[in-house]
Amino acid sequence: MAARLKELYNKEVRKKVQDEFKIKNPMAVPKVEKVVLNMGVGEAIQNAKLLDTAVEELSQITGQKPIITKAKKSIASFKLREGQSIGTMVTLRGEKMYEFLDRLINIALPRVRDFRGVATRSFDGRGNYTLGIRDHLIFPEIDVAKVDKSKGMNITIVTTAKNDEQARFLLRELGMPFGK
């Protein structure tokens, strides 16, 4: 069975986007290409166990094993050395991507305290949207009793849209709760 959000895109959203921007070629209609989740764990410099828990929690959220990212340069003031493990990231595509987006939009974001919608100005100019989350406990997959410290993450939604206007319309039609 296909993901709910993918079916919604194929049946309704694709046609709306094509009509809104008067796109003749159906292959040129913008779509979500991938979702990248990045969790930086700066405290992993002193405590390597934090990185292991971050990997485990990110794999619970996404259903896919994340890779460990390493520092590109040494920074003396942060006591950071080149090649040291400082974060985790995972790239979702296809069915897993649509399943994650569905859970993010319909379950996780409404659980944020004092939620008034996500910012509309977080587009990068090429149709990609980046969303910062301060607390990863908004995802229902995480067991709150086992978490020792809440961690933040960045979620980047990469689309094939030519500009921010097309990407904003696409994400709004998919159900992304943009604020005013």
mmCIF file of C-alpha atoms in Angstrom, residues 38-167:
data_model
loop_
_atom_site.group_PDB
_atom_site.id
_atom_site.type_symbol
_atom_site.label_atom_id
_atom_site.label_comp_id
_atom_site.label_asym_id
_atom_site.label_seq_id
_atom_site.Cartn_x
_atom_site.Cartn_y
_atom_site.Cartn_z
ATOM 1 C CA ASN A 38 20.440 16.286 10.643
ATOM 2 C CA MET A 39 21.066 16.089 14.386
ATOM 3 C CA GLY A 40 24.188 17.877 15.597
ATOM 4 C CA VAL A 41 25.427 16.619 18.947
ATOM 5 C CA GLY A 42 28.094 19.105 20.033
ATOM 6 C CA GLU A 43 28.376 17.579 23.499
ATOM 7 C CA ALA A 44 29.641 14.356 21.866
ATOM 8 C CA ILE A 45 33.130 15.868 22.077
ATOM 9 C CA GLN A 46 33.211 15.176 25.829
ATOM 10 C CA ASN A 47 30.715 12.289 26.022
ATOM 11 C CA ALA A 48 30.707 9.749 23.162
ATOM 12 C CA LYS A 49 27.646 7.942 24.595
ATOM 13 C CA LEU A 50 25.437 10.893 23.572
ATOM 14 C CA LEU A 51 26.217 10.172 19.927
ATOM 15 C CA ASP A 52 25.118 6.539 20.305
ATOM 16 C CA THR A 53 21.780 7.578 21.811
ATOM 17 C CA ALA A 54 21.326 10.186 19.049
ATOM 18 C CA VAL A 55 21.877 7.506 16.387
ATOM 19 C CA GLU A 56 19.394 5.180 18.084
ATOM 20 C CA GLU A 57 16.726 7.887 18.494
ATOM 21 C CA LEU A 58 17.102 9.150 14.915
ATOM 22 C CA SER A 59 16.758 5.592 13.610
ATOM 23 C CA GLN A 60 13.566 5.171 15.674
ATOM 24 C CA ILE A 61 12.134 8.383 14.210
ATOM 25 C CA THR A 62 12.989 7.616 10.582
ATOM 26 C CA GLY A 63 13.049 3.831 10.384
ATOM 27 C CA GLN A 64 16.459 4.004 8.729
ATOM 28 C CA LYS A 65 19.969 3.845 10.205
ATOM 29 C CA PRO A 66 21.665 7.270 10.199
ATOM 30 C CA ILE A 67 25.307 7.896 9.387
ATOM 31 C CA ILE A 68 27.684 9.599 11.816
ATOM 32 C CA THR A 69 28.999 12.932 10.564
ATOM 33 C CA LYS A 70 32.541 14.029 11.306
ATOM 34 C CA ALA A 71 34.099 17.464 11.831
ATOM 35 C CA LYS A 72 35.605 18.937 8.654
ATOM 36 C CA LYS A 73 38.086 21.226 10.422
ATOM 37 C CA SER A 74 39.654 21.597 13.833
ATOM 38 C CA ILE A 75 38.380 24.474 15.974
ATOM 39 C CA ALA A 76 40.525 25.067 19.042
ATOM 40 C CA SER A 77 38.039 27.230 20.946
ATOM 41 C CA PHE A 78 35.472 24.400 20.816
ATOM 42 C CA LYS A 79 38.125 21.711 21.569
ATOM 43 C CA LEU A 80 37.159 20.104 18.276
ATOM 44 C CA ARG A 81 39.558 18.074 16.135
ATOM 45 C CA GLU A 82 39.269 17.257 12.442
ATOM 46 C CA GLY A 83 37.578 13.885 11.860
ATOM 47 C CA GLN A 84 35.928 13.785 15.284
ATOM 48 C CA SER A 85 32.330 12.458 15.338
ATOM 49 C CA ILE A 86 29.932 15.320 16.112
ATOM 50 C CA GLY A 87 26.509 14.476 14.661
ATOM 51 C CA THR A 88 24.199 12.164 12.758
ATOM 52 C CA MET A 89 22.205 12.502 9.556
ATOM 53 C CA VAL A 90 19.826 10.445 7.459
ATOM 54 C CA THR A 91 18.418 10.960 3.954
ATOM 55 C CA LEU A 92 14.922 9.644 3.240
ATOM 56 C CA ARG A 93 13.585 9.003 -0.260
ATOM 57 C CA GLY A 94 10.563 7.260 -1.747
ATOM 58 C CA GLU A 95 7.982 5.596 0.513
ATOM 59 C CA LYS A 96 9.894 6.243 3.758
ATOM 60 C CA MET A 97 10.107 9.928 2.871
ATOM 61 C CA TYR A 98 6.350 10.236 2.334
ATOM 62 C CA GLU A 99 5.613 8.249 5.527
ATOM 63 C CA PHE A 100 7.932 10.520 7.544
ATOM 64 C CA LEU A 101 6.448 13.713 6.052
ATOM 65 C CA ASP A 102 2.942 12.455 6.851
ATOM 66 C CA ARG A 103 3.893 11.803 10.489
ATOM 67 C CA LEU A 104 5.742 15.127 10.724
ATOM 68 C CA ILE A 105 2.841 17.198 9.372
ATOM 69 C CA ASN A 106 -0.074 15.397 11.035
ATOM 70 C CA ILE A 107 1.329 14.091 14.320
ATOM 71 C CA ALA A 108 4.647 15.664 15.366
ATOM 72 C CA LEU A 109 4.245 19.369 14.523
ATOM 73 C CA PRO A 110 0.861 19.735 16.276
ATOM 74 C CA ARG A 111 2.543 18.369 19.439
ATOM 75 C CA VAL A 112 4.876 21.389 19.633
ATOM 76 C CA ARG A 113 3.956 23.602 22.546
ATOM 77 C CA ASP A 114 2.393 26.984 21.544
ATOM 78 C CA PHE A 115 2.433 25.929 17.883
ATOM 79 C CA ARG A 116 1.285 28.641 15.477
ATOM 80 C CA GLY A 117 2.606 27.176 12.243
ATOM 81 C CA VAL A 118 6.057 26.902 10.717
ATOM 82 C CA ALA A 119 7.925 29.896 9.271
ATOM 83 C CA THR A 120 7.345 30.712 5.605
ATOM 84 C CA ARG A 121 10.710 32.469 5.235
ATOM 85 C CA SER A 122 12.854 29.326 5.658
ATOM 86 C CA PHE A 123 13.136 28.660 1.921
ATOM 87 C CA ASP A 124 16.599 28.856 0.364
ATOM 88 C CA GLY A 125 15.715 30.456 -2.992
ATOM 89 C CA ARG A 126 15.872 27.182 -4.953
ATOM 90 C CA GLY A 127 12.692 25.574 -3.642
ATOM 91 C CA ASN A 128 14.134 23.756 -0.612
ATOM 92 C CA TYR A 129 12.667 24.198 2.862
ATOM 93 C CA THR A 130 14.574 23.825 6.141
ATOM 94 C CA LEU A 131 12.781 23.426 9.439
ATOM 95 C CA GLY A 132 14.504 23.519 12.821
ATOM 96 C CA ILE A 133 13.066 21.542 15.712
ATOM 97 C CA ARG A 134 14.297 22.299 19.230
ATOM 98 C CA ASP A 135 13.006 19.143 20.883
ATOM 99 C CA HIS A 136 12.959 15.698 19.291
ATOM 100 C CA LEU A 137 10.445 14.447 21.869
ATOM 101 C CA ILE A 138 7.546 15.645 19.688
ATOM 102 C CA PHE A 139 7.860 12.406 17.707
ATOM 103 C CA PRO A 140 5.703 9.640 19.208
ATOM 104 C CA GLU A 141 8.326 6.971 18.423
ATOM 105 C CA ILE A 142 10.620 8.321 21.150
ATOM 106 C CA ASP A 143 10.114 6.891 24.647
ATOM 107 C CA VAL A 144 10.314 9.900 26.981
ATOM 108 C CA ALA A 145 11.326 7.739 29.963
ATOM 109 C CA LYS A 146 14.528 6.554 28.237
ATOM 110 C CA VAL A 147 15.680 10.001 27.062
ATOM 111 C CA ASP A 148 18.321 11.679 29.222
ATOM 112 C CA LYS A 149 18.582 14.949 27.277
ATOM 113 C CA SER A 150 16.366 16.511 24.620
ATOM 114 C CA LYS A 151 18.079 17.179 21.300
ATOM 115 C CA GLY A 152 17.243 19.436 18.392
ATOM 116 C CA MET A 153 17.392 18.653 14.697
ATOM 117 C CA ASN A 154 17.167 20.212 11.271
ATOM 118 C CA ILE A 155 14.785 18.809 8.678
ATOM 119 C CA THR A 156 15.417 19.826 5.064
ATOM 120 C CA ILE A 157 12.723 19.085 2.495
ATOM 121 C CA VAL A 158 14.296 19.106 -0.982
ATOM 122 C CA THR A 159 11.875 19.702 -3.860
ATOM 123 C CA THR A 160 12.287 19.893 -7.625
ATOM 124 C CA ALA A 161 10.569 23.301 -7.683
ATOM 125 C CA LYS A 162 12.264 26.071 -9.660
ATOM 126 C CA ASN A 163 11.590 28.764 -7.045
ATOM 127 C CA ASP A 164 10.282 29.292 -3.517
ATOM 128 C CA GLU A 165 6.777 30.220 -4.648
ATOM 129 C CA GLN A 166 6.237 26.825 -6.310
ATOM 130 C CA ALA A 167 7.748 24.960 -3.352
#
